[in-house]
mmCIF file of C-alpha atoms in Angstrom:
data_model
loop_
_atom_site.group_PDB
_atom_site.id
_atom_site.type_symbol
_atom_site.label_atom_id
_atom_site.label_comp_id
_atom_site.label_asym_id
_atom_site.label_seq_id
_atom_site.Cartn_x
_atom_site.Cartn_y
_atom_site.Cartn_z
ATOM 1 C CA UNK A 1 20.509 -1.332 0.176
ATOM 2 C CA UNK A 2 20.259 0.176 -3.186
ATOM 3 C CA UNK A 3 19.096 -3.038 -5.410
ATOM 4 C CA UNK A 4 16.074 -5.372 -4.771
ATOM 5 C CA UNK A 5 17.935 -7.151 -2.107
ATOM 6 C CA UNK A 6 15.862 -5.431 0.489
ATOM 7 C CA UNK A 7 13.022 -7.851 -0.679
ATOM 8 C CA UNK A 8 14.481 -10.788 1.287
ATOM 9 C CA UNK A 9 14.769 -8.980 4.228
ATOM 10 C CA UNK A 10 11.308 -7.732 4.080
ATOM 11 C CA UNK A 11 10.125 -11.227 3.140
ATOM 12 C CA UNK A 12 11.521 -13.116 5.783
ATOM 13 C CA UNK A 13 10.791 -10.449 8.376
ATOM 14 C CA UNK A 14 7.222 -10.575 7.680
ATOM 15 C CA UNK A 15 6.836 -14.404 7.490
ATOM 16 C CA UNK A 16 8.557 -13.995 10.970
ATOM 17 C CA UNK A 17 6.226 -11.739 12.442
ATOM 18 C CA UNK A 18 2.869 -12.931 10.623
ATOM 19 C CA UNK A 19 0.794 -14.406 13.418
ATOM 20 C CA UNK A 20 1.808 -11.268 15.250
ATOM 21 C CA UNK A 21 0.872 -9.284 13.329
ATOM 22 C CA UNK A 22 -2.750 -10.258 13.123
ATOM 23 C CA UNK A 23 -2.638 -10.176 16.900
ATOM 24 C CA UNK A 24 -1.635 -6.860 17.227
ATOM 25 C CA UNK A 25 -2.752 -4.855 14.346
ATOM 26 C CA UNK A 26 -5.913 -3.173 14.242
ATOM 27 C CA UNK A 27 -8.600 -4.249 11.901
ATOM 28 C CA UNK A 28 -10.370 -1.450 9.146
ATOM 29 C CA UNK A 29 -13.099 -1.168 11.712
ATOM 30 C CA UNK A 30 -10.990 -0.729 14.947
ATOM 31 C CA UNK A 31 -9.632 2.348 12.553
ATOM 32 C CA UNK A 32 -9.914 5.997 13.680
ATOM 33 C CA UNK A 33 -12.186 7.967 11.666
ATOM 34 C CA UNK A 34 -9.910 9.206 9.287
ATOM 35 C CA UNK A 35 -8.514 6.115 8.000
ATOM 36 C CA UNK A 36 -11.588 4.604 8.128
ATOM 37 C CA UNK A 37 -13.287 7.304 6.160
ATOM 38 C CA UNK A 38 -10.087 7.505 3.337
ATOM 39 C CA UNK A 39 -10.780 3.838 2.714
ATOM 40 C CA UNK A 40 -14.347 4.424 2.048
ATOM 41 C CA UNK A 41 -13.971 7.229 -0.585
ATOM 42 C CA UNK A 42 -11.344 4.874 -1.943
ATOM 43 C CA UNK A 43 -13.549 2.179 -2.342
ATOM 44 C CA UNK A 44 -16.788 4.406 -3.457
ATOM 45 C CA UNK A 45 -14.185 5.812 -6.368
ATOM 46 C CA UNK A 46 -13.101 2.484 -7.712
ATOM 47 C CA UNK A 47 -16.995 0.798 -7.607
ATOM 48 C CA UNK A 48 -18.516 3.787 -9.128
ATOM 49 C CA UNK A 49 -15.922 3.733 -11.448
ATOM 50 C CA UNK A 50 -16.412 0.115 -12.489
ATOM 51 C CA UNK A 51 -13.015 0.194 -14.743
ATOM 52 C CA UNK A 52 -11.651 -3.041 -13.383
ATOM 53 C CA UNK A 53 -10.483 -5.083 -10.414
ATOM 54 C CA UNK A 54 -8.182 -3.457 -7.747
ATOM 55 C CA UNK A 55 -5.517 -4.853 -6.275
ATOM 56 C CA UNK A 56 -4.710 -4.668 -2.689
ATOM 57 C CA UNK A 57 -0.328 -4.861 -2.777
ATOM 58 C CA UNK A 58 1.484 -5.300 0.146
ATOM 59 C CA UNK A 59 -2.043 -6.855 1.825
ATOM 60 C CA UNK A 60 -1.041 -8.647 4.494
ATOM 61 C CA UNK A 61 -3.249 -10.932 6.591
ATOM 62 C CA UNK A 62 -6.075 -9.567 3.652
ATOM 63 C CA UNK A 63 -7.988 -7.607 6.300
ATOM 64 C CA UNK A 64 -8.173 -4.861 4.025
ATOM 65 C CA UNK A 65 -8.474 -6.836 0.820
ATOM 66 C CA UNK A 66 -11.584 -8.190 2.847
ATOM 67 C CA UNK A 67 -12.899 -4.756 4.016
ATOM 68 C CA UNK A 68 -12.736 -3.652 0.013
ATOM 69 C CA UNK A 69 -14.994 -6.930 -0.798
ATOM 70 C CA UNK A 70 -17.298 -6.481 1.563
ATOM 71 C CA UNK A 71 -18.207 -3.118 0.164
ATOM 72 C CA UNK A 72 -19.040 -4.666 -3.245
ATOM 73 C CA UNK A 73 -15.331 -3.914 -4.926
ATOM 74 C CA UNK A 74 -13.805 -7.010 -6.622
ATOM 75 C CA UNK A 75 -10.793 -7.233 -4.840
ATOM 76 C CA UNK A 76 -7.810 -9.188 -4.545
ATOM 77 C CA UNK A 77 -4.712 -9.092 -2.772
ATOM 78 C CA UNK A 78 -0.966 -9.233 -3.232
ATOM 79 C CA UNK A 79 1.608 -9.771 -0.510
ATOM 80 C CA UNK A 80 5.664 -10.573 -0.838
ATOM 81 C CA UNK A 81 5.320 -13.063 2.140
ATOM 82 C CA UNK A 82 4.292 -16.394 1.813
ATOM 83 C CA UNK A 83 3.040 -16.702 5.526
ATOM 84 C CA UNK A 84 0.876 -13.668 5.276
ATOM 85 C CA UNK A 85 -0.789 -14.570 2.062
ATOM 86 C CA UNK A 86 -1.627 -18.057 4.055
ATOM 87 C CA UNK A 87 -3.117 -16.335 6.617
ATOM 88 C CA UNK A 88 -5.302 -14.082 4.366
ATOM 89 C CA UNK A 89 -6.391 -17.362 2.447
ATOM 90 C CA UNK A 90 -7.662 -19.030 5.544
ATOM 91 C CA UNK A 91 -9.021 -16.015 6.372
ATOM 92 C CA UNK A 92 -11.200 -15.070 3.951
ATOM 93 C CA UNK A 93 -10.651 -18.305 1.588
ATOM 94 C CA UNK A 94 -13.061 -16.907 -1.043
ATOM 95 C CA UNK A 95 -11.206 -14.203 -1.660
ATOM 96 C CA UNK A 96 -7.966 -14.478 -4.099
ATOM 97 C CA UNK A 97 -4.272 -13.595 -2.915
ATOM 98 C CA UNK A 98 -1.136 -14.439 -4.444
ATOM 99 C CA UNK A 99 2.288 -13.729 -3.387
ATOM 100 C CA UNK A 100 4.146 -11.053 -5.510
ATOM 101 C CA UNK A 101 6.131 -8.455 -5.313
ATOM 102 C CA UNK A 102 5.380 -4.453 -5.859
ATOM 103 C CA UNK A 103 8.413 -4.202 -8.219
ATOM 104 C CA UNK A 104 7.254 -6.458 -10.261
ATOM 105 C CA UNK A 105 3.594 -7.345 -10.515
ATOM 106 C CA UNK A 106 2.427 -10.234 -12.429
ATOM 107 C CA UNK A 107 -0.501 -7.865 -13.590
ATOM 108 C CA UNK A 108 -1.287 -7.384 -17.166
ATOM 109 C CA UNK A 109 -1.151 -3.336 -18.211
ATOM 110 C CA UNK A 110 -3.683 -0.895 -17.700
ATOM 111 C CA UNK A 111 -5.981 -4.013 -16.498
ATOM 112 C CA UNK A 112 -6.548 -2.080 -12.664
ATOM 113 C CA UNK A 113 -10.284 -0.158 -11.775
ATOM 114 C CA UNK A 114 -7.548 0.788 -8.727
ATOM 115 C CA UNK A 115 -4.539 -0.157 -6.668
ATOM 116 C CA UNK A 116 -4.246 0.111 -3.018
ATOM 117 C CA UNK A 117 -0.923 0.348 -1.392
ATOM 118 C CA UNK A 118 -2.369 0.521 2.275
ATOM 119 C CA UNK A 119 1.212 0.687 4.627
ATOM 120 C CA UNK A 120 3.000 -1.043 2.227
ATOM 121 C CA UNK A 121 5.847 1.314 0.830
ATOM 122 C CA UNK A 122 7.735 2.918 3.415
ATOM 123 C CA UNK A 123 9.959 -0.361 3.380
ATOM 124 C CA UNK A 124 11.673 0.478 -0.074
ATOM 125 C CA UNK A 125 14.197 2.491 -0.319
ATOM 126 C CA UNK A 126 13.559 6.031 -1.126
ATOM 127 C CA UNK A 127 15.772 5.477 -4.784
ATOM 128 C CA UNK A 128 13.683 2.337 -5.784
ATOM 129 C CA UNK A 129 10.225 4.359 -4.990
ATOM 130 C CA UNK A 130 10.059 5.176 -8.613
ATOM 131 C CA UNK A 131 10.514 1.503 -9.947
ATOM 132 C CA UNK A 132 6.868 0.875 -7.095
ATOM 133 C CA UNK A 133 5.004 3.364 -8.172
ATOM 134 C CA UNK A 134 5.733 3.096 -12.194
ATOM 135 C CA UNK A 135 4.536 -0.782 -11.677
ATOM 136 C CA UNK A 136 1.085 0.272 -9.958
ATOM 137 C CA UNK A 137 0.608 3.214 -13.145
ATOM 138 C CA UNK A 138 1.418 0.574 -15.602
ATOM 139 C CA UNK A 139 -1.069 -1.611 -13.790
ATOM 140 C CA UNK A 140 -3.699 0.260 -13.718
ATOM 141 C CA UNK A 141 -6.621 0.726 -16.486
ATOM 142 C CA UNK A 142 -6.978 5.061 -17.676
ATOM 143 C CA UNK A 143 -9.179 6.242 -14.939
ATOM 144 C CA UNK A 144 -8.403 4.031 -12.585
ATOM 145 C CA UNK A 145 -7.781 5.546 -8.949
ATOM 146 C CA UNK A 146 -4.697 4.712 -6.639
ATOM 147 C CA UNK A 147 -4.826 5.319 -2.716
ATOM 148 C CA UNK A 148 -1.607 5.113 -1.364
ATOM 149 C CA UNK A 149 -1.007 5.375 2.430
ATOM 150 C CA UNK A 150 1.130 5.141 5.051
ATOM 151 C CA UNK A 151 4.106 5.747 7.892
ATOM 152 C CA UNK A 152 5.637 9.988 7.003
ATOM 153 C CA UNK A 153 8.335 11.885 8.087
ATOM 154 C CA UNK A 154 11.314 14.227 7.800
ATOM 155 C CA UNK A 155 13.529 11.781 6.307
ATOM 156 C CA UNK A 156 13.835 9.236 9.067
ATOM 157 C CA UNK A 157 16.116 6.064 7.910
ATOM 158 C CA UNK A 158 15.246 3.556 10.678
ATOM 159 C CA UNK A 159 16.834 -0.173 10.991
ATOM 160 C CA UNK A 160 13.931 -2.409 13.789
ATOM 161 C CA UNK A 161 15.342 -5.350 15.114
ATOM 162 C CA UNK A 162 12.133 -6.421 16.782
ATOM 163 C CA UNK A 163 8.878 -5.787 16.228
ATOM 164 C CA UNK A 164 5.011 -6.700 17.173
ATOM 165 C CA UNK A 165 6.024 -7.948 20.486
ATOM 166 C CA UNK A 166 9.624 -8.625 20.576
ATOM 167 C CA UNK A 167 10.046 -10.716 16.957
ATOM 168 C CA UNK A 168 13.341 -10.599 14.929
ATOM 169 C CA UNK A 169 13.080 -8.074 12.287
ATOM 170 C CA UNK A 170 16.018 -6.872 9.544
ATOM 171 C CA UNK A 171 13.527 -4.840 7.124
ATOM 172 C CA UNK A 172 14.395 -1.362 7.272
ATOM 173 C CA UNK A 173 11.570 1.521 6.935
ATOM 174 C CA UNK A 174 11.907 5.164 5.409
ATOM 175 C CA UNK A 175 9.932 8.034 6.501
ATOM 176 C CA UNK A 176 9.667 10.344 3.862
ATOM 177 C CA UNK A 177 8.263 13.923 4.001
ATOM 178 C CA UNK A 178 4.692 14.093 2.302
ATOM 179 C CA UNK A 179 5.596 16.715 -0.176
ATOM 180 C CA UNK A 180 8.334 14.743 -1.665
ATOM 181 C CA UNK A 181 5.779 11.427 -1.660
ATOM 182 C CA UNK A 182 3.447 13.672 -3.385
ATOM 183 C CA UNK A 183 6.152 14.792 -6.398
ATOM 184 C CA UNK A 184 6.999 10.835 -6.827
ATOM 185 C CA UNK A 185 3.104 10.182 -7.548
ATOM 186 C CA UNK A 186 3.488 13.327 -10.101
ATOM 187 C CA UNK A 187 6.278 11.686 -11.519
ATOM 188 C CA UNK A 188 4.737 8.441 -11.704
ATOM 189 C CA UNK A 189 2.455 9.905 -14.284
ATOM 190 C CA UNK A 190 -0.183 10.562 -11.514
ATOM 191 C CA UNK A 191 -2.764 13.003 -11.132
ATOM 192 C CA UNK A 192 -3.133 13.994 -7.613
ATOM 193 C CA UNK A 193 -6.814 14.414 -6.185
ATOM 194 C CA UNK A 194 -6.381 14.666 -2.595
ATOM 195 C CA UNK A 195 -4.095 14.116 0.395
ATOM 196 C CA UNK A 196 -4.528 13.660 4.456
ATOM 197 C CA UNK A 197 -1.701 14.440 6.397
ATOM 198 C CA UNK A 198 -2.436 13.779 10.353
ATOM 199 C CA UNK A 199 -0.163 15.768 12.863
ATOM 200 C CA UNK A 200 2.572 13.649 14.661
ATOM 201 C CA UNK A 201 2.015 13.025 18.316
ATOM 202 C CA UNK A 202 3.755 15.180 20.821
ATOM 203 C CA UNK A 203 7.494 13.337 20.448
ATOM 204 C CA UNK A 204 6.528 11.021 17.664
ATOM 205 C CA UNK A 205 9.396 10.726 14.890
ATOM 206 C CA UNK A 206 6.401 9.499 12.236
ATOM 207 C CA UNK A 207 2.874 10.442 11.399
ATOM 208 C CA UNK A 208 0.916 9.190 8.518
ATOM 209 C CA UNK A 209 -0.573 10.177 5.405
ATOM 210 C CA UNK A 210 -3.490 9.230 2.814
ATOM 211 C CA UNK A 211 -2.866 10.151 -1.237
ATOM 212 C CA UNK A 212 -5.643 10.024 -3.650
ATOM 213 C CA UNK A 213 -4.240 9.877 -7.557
ATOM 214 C CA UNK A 214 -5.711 8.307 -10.504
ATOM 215 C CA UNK A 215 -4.234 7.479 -13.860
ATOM 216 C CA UNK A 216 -5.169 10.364 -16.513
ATOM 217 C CA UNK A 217 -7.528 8.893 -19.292
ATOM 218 C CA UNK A 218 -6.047 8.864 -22.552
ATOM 219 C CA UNK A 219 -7.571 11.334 -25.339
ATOM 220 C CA UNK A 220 -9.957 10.338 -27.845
ATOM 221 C CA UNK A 221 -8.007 9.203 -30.988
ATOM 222 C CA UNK A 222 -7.512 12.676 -33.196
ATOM 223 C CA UNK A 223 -8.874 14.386 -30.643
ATOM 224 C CA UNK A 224 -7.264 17.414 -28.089
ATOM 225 C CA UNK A 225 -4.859 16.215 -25.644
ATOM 226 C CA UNK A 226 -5.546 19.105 -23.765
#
């Protein structure tokens, strides 16, 4: 799929799967260390900061979102399925999500303290990558710090037709290597601060990986750009 027809599919997979979901996937404390740790710089970055909201896209069931909020972050979340974003109001109902879409995100510019994009890319298609990550630097204020993380690997193209216990899927994912996520970010007008790659398990086609960016500040008026 090379438009934003992929959307649909991704929507209507994940309103499939939604209760699930929350019964299968692991809560930020039920995290390994890692992951658990990543998050915590993340959110220690953007409250230090103090340049804005963040926005949690592609949050899901608004664990995460939740997690964020709980260590003093005003966050809010952003999810293209209807069912999820249900479940995260329920959830955690004084906490604000809206439905939306990472290609187009009903944020004003430059109006982010950070964006997290927490396993919620590696459904678009490598070629429409650009369009995601331009909308979360647009989004976000000068300063402002992204964390991006998720499913790696050497160019994997895979088409699920179940998922979290035998559902009907028709999203597709793409595992991409980290290097090349890393030059997208750079592209994306991102400044890269750090990244975690953990090693595949023995006979695993994916791993995962944790990128820290932020948006470069913009020099002082008649000042050096350098």
């Amino acid at each position: 799929m090379s438009d934003l027809s992929y959307l649909a599919a991704v929507r209507e997979s994940y309103d499939t799967v939604a209760s699930a979901y929350v019964e299968r996937v692991k809560t930020p404390a039920e995290l390994d260390p890692l992951s658990r740790g990543m998050l915590n710089v993340f959110a220690e970055v953007v409250r230090t900061a103090g340049l804005g909201p963040v926005a949690d896209v592609g949050c899901g069931p608004g664990r995460v979102t939740a997690y964020l909020a709980e260590r003093q972050v005003p966050a809010f979340g952003i999810d293209l399925s209807p069912a999820m974003v249900e479940l995260a109001r329920s959830a955690y109902p004084d906490l604000r999500f809206d439905v939306g879409s990472m290609t187009s995100l009903p944020i004003e510019d430059d109006s982010l303290g950070g964006v997290l994009a927490y396993y919620s890319t590696h459904h678009t298609p490598p070629a429409l990558l650009p369009v995601v990550l331009g909308e979360l630097h647009r989004t976000l204020a000068p300063g402002g710090s992204l964390m991006l993380a998720g499913h790696v690997g050497a160019d994997r193209h895979l088409r699920p037709t179940q998922a979290y216990g035998g559902h009907p899927v028709s999203y597709e994912s793409y595992l991409l290597p980290p290097d090349r996520i890393a030059e997208l970010l750079k592209q994306a007008g991102f400044v890269l601060t750090s990244r975690l790659v953990e090693e595949p398990a023995e006979g695993a086609e994916r791993s995962f990986a944790t990128f820290l960016a932020h948006k470069p500040e913009r020099p002082a008026a008649g000042g050096d750009p350098a």
